[in-house]
């Protein structure tokens, strides 16, 4: 006797919805195996061929369905066990009202993305500030830019904004969602396409 594996435990969660279908396929296969025993009963001798045919059909359908269910189960387990992708981006996080008065401190951001990715404005991403980074020159455009070009909302004094190395400013939530998206453009500034990926 061996203890249940992690895979078996995890089968009770997302793929657990397949359990009733597994019982149905097991029943089909079991009945298909037991039906030929009826052939030995004299009363069913006239329909012996029909019983054998029905048994073969039940075995075939049950086995086919069981194989398909096991494949679906393995795909679900593989999806749920995938590690989150981590992307590295560089920006300075600051309150909009402090842009002109405080020195910008750029940090390397580690963005954890779920396997299915996230679209702009989504919430399936998490960012960790990892380490401080130095940027040679930032063409900060705070004097002219008062609107986030991702969501087209005006910045409020209390807005948490992200300043990219190229100087363009965005709501931090917007640039987080942009960075987490599964497309090549997510490595670059949404406005000027300057790369802000940390290698």
GROMACS .gro file of C-alpha atoms in nm:
model
  199
    1UNK     CA    1   0.000   0.000   0.000
    2UNK     CA    2   0.136   0.340  -0.100
    3UNK     CA    3   0.006   0.678   0.015
    4UNK     CA    4  -0.185   0.886  -0.241
    5UNK     CA    5   0.038   1.103  -0.452
    6UNK     CA    6   0.016   1.479  -0.491
    7UNK     CA    7  -0.130   1.423  -0.837
    8UNK     CA    8  -0.418   1.221  -0.693
    9UNK     CA    9  -0.485   1.492  -0.432
   10UNK     CA   10  -0.484   1.768  -0.690
   11UNK     CA   11  -0.728   1.564  -0.898
   12UNK     CA   12  -0.992   1.646  -0.639
   13UNK     CA   13  -0.983   2.017  -0.727
   14UNK     CA   14  -0.997   2.142  -1.092
   15UNK     CA   15  -1.013   1.801  -1.265
   16UNK     CA   16  -1.245   1.672  -0.991
   17UNK     CA   17  -1.541   1.767  -1.209
   18UNK     CA   18  -1.450   1.470  -1.431
   19UNK     CA   19  -1.506   1.220  -1.149
   20UNK     CA   20  -1.876   1.144  -1.225
   21UNK     CA   21  -1.784   1.080  -1.589
   22UNK     CA   22  -1.512   0.840  -1.476
   23UNK     CA   23  -1.771   0.643  -1.277
   24UNK     CA   24  -1.995   0.623  -1.584
   25UNK     CA   25  -1.713   0.489  -1.802
   26UNK     CA   26  -1.619   0.234  -1.531
   27UNK     CA   27  -1.981   0.119  -1.518
   28UNK     CA   28  -1.996   0.083  -1.897
   29UNK     CA   29  -1.679  -0.127  -1.904
   30UNK     CA   30  -1.789  -0.342  -1.608
   31UNK     CA   31  -2.132  -0.414  -1.759
   32UNK     CA   32  -1.967  -0.488  -2.093
   33UNK     CA   33  -1.745  -0.747  -1.925
   34UNK     CA   34  -2.031  -0.907  -1.732
   35UNK     CA   35  -2.285  -0.928  -2.017
   36UNK     CA   36  -2.121  -1.231  -2.189
   37UNK     CA   37  -2.191  -1.434  -1.872
   38UNK     CA   38  -2.562  -1.420  -1.962
   39UNK     CA   39  -2.491  -1.631  -2.271
   40UNK     CA   40  -2.469  -1.939  -2.046
   41UNK     CA   41  -2.834  -1.889  -1.939
   42UNK     CA   42  -3.063  -2.104  -2.162
   43UNK     CA   43  -3.344  -1.847  -2.166
   44UNK     CA   44  -3.128  -1.586  -2.344
   45UNK     CA   45  -2.984  -1.825  -2.604
   46UNK     CA   46  -3.201  -1.679  -2.889
   47UNK     CA   47  -3.049  -1.332  -2.837
   48UNK     CA   48  -2.695  -1.451  -2.773
   49UNK     CA   49  -2.552  -1.261  -3.074
   50UNK     CA   50  -2.723  -0.940  -2.966
   51UNK     CA   51  -2.579  -0.973  -2.615
   52UNK     CA   52  -2.226  -1.031  -2.748
   53UNK     CA   53  -2.264  -0.733  -2.984
   54UNK     CA   54  -2.394  -0.507  -2.705
   55UNK     CA   55  -2.108  -0.618  -2.481
   56UNK     CA   56  -1.850  -0.530  -2.749
   57UNK     CA   57  -2.008  -0.188  -2.808
   58UNK     CA   58  -2.015  -0.108  -2.435
   59UNK     CA   59  -1.652  -0.214  -2.394
   60UNK     CA   60  -1.544  -0.009  -2.696
   61UNK     CA   61  -1.734   0.308  -2.598
   62UNK     CA   62  -1.636   0.282  -2.231
   63UNK     CA   63  -1.266   0.232  -2.308
   64UNK     CA   64  -1.263   0.515  -2.564
   65UNK     CA   65  -1.437   0.754  -2.325
   66UNK     CA   66  -1.206   0.655  -2.038
   67UNK     CA   67  -0.897   0.721  -2.249
   68UNK     CA   68  -1.028   1.064  -2.347
   69UNK     CA   69  -1.111   1.150  -1.984
   70UNK     CA   70  -0.762   1.051  -1.868
   71UNK     CA   71  -0.612   1.273  -2.137
   72UNK     CA   72  -0.828   1.568  -2.024
   73UNK     CA   73  -0.729   1.501  -1.663
   74UNK     CA   74  -0.359   1.505  -1.744
   75UNK     CA   75  -0.396   1.831  -1.941
   76UNK     CA   76  -0.578   1.994  -1.648
   77UNK     CA   77  -0.314   1.875  -1.401
   78UNK     CA   78  -0.034   2.001  -1.624
   79UNK     CA   79  -0.199   2.343  -1.658
   80UNK     CA   80  -0.263   2.379  -1.285
   81UNK     CA   81   0.091   2.272  -1.192
   82UNK     CA   82   0.270   2.507  -1.433
   83UNK     CA   83   0.493   2.759  -1.261
   84UNK     CA   84   0.410   3.124  -1.301
   85UNK     CA   85   0.620   3.301  -1.561
   86UNK     CA   86   0.837   3.579  -1.422
   87UNK     CA   87   0.913   3.890  -1.628
   88UNK     CA   88   1.172   4.151  -1.533
   89UNK     CA   89   1.096   4.517  -1.606
   90UNK     CA   90   1.246   4.852  -1.505
   91UNK     CA   91   1.055   5.160  -1.389
   92UNK     CA   92   1.035   5.416  -1.109
   93UNK     CA   93   0.724   5.403  -0.892
   94UNK     CA   94   0.619   5.737  -0.745
   95UNK     CA   95   0.313   5.946  -0.659
   96UNK     CA   96   0.223   6.183  -0.941
   97UNK     CA   97   0.228   6.486  -0.711
   98UNK     CA   98   0.589   6.407  -0.613
   99UNK     CA   99   0.723   6.376  -0.968
  100UNK     CA  100   0.875   6.723  -0.984
  101UNK     CA  101   1.000   6.739  -0.627
  102UNK     CA  102   1.155   6.396  -0.562
  103UNK     CA  103   1.444   6.219  -0.729
  104UNK     CA  104   1.339   5.917  -0.933
  105UNK     CA  105   1.454   5.580  -0.804
  106UNK     CA  106   1.436   5.309  -1.069
  107UNK     CA  107   1.388   4.951  -0.954
  108UNK     CA  108   1.396   4.611  -1.118
  109UNK     CA  109   1.043   4.473  -1.097
  110UNK     CA  110   0.971   4.098  -1.101
  111UNK     CA  111   0.626   4.041  -1.248
  112UNK     CA  112   0.469   3.701  -1.187
  113UNK     CA  113   0.227   3.609  -1.463
  114UNK     CA  114  -0.028   3.331  -1.457
  115UNK     CA  115   0.010   3.066  -1.737
  116UNK     CA  116  -0.290   3.192  -1.928
  117UNK     CA  117  -0.147   3.546  -1.932
  118UNK     CA  118  -0.335   3.866  -1.873
  119UNK     CA  119  -0.489   4.132  -2.090
  120UNK     CA  120  -0.458   4.506  -2.036
  121UNK     CA  121  -0.647   4.597  -1.721
  122UNK     CA  122  -0.639   4.239  -1.590
  123UNK     CA  123  -0.551   4.137  -1.236
  124UNK     CA  124  -0.371   3.804  -1.292
  125UNK     CA  125  -0.026   3.948  -1.228
  126UNK     CA  126   0.177   4.031  -0.920
  127UNK     CA  127   0.482   4.257  -0.897
  128UNK     CA  128   0.774   4.245  -0.652
  129UNK     CA  129   1.027   4.525  -0.620
  130UNK     CA  130   1.356   4.337  -0.627
  131UNK     CA  131   1.650   4.577  -0.645
  132UNK     CA  132   1.742   4.937  -0.713
  133UNK     CA  133   1.880   5.011  -1.058
  134UNK     CA  134   2.062   5.307  -1.211
  135UNK     CA  135   1.944   5.474  -1.530
  136UNK     CA  136   2.190   5.696  -1.718
  137UNK     CA  137   1.932   5.945  -1.837
  138UNK     CA  138   1.554   5.968  -1.816
  139UNK     CA  139   1.379   6.211  -2.047
  140UNK     CA  140   1.102   6.277  -1.795
  141UNK     CA  141   0.798   6.425  -1.966
  142UNK     CA  142   0.597   6.520  -1.657
  143UNK     CA  143   0.576   6.883  -1.772
  144UNK     CA  144   0.356   6.789  -2.065
  145UNK     CA  145   0.212   6.447  -1.987
  146UNK     CA  146  -0.091   6.465  -1.759
  147UNK     CA  147  -0.278   6.159  -1.889
  148UNK     CA  148  -0.204   5.788  -1.888
  149UNK     CA  149  -0.185   5.683  -2.252
  150UNK     CA  150  -0.296   5.328  -2.167
  151UNK     CA  151  -0.627   5.399  -1.991
  152UNK     CA  152  -0.664   5.764  -2.109
  153UNK     CA  153  -0.743   5.874  -1.752
  154UNK     CA  154  -0.598   6.200  -1.617
  155UNK     CA  155  -0.347   6.156  -1.337
  156UNK     CA  156  -0.462   6.259  -0.990
  157UNK     CA  157  -0.214   6.396  -0.733
  158UNK     CA  158  -0.250   6.069  -0.537
  159UNK     CA  159  -0.208   5.846  -0.846
  160UNK     CA  160   0.069   5.587  -0.821
  161UNK     CA  161   0.251   5.618  -1.151
  162UNK     CA  162   0.531   5.431  -1.323
  163UNK     CA  163   0.802   5.633  -1.496
  164UNK     CA  164   0.982   5.431  -1.762
  165UNK     CA  165   1.352   5.489  -1.846
  166UNK     CA  166   1.242   5.666  -2.165
  167UNK     CA  167   1.054   5.923  -1.954
  168UNK     CA  168   0.696   5.830  -2.038
  169UNK     CA  169   0.453   5.805  -1.747
  170UNK     CA  170   0.168   5.559  -1.694
  171UNK     CA  171  -0.060   5.442  -1.414
  172UNK     CA  172   0.136   5.167  -1.241
  173UNK     CA  173  -0.157   4.923  -1.273
  174UNK     CA  174  -0.169   4.990  -1.647
  175UNK     CA  175   0.203   4.933  -1.703
  176UNK     CA  176   0.186   4.620  -1.486
  177UNK     CA  177  -0.093   4.478  -1.701
  178UNK     CA  178   0.093   4.585  -2.018
  179UNK     CA  179   0.412   4.413  -1.900
  180UNK     CA  180   0.227   4.093  -1.810
  181UNK     CA  181   0.058   4.058  -2.150
  182UNK     CA  182   0.176   3.773  -2.373
  183UNK     CA  183   0.302   3.973  -2.667
  184UNK     CA  184   0.642   4.099  -2.776
  185UNK     CA  185   0.530   4.461  -2.747
  186UNK     CA  186   0.497   4.418  -2.369
  187UNK     CA  187   0.877   4.449  -2.344
  188UNK     CA  188   0.867   4.804  -2.477
  189UNK     CA  189   0.712   5.140  -2.386
  190UNK     CA  190   0.351   5.162  -2.514
  191UNK     CA  191   0.427   5.509  -2.653
  192UNK     CA  192   0.778   5.511  -2.805
  193UNK     CA  193   0.861   5.136  -2.807
  194UNK     CA  194   1.180   5.188  -2.606
  195UNK     CA  195   1.276   4.863  -2.435
  196UNK     CA  196   1.245   4.857  -2.055
  197UNK     CA  197   1.317   4.487  -2.005
  198UNK     CA  198   1.584   4.386  -1.755
  199UNK     CA  199   1.806   4.113  -1.902
   0.00000   0.00000   0.00000
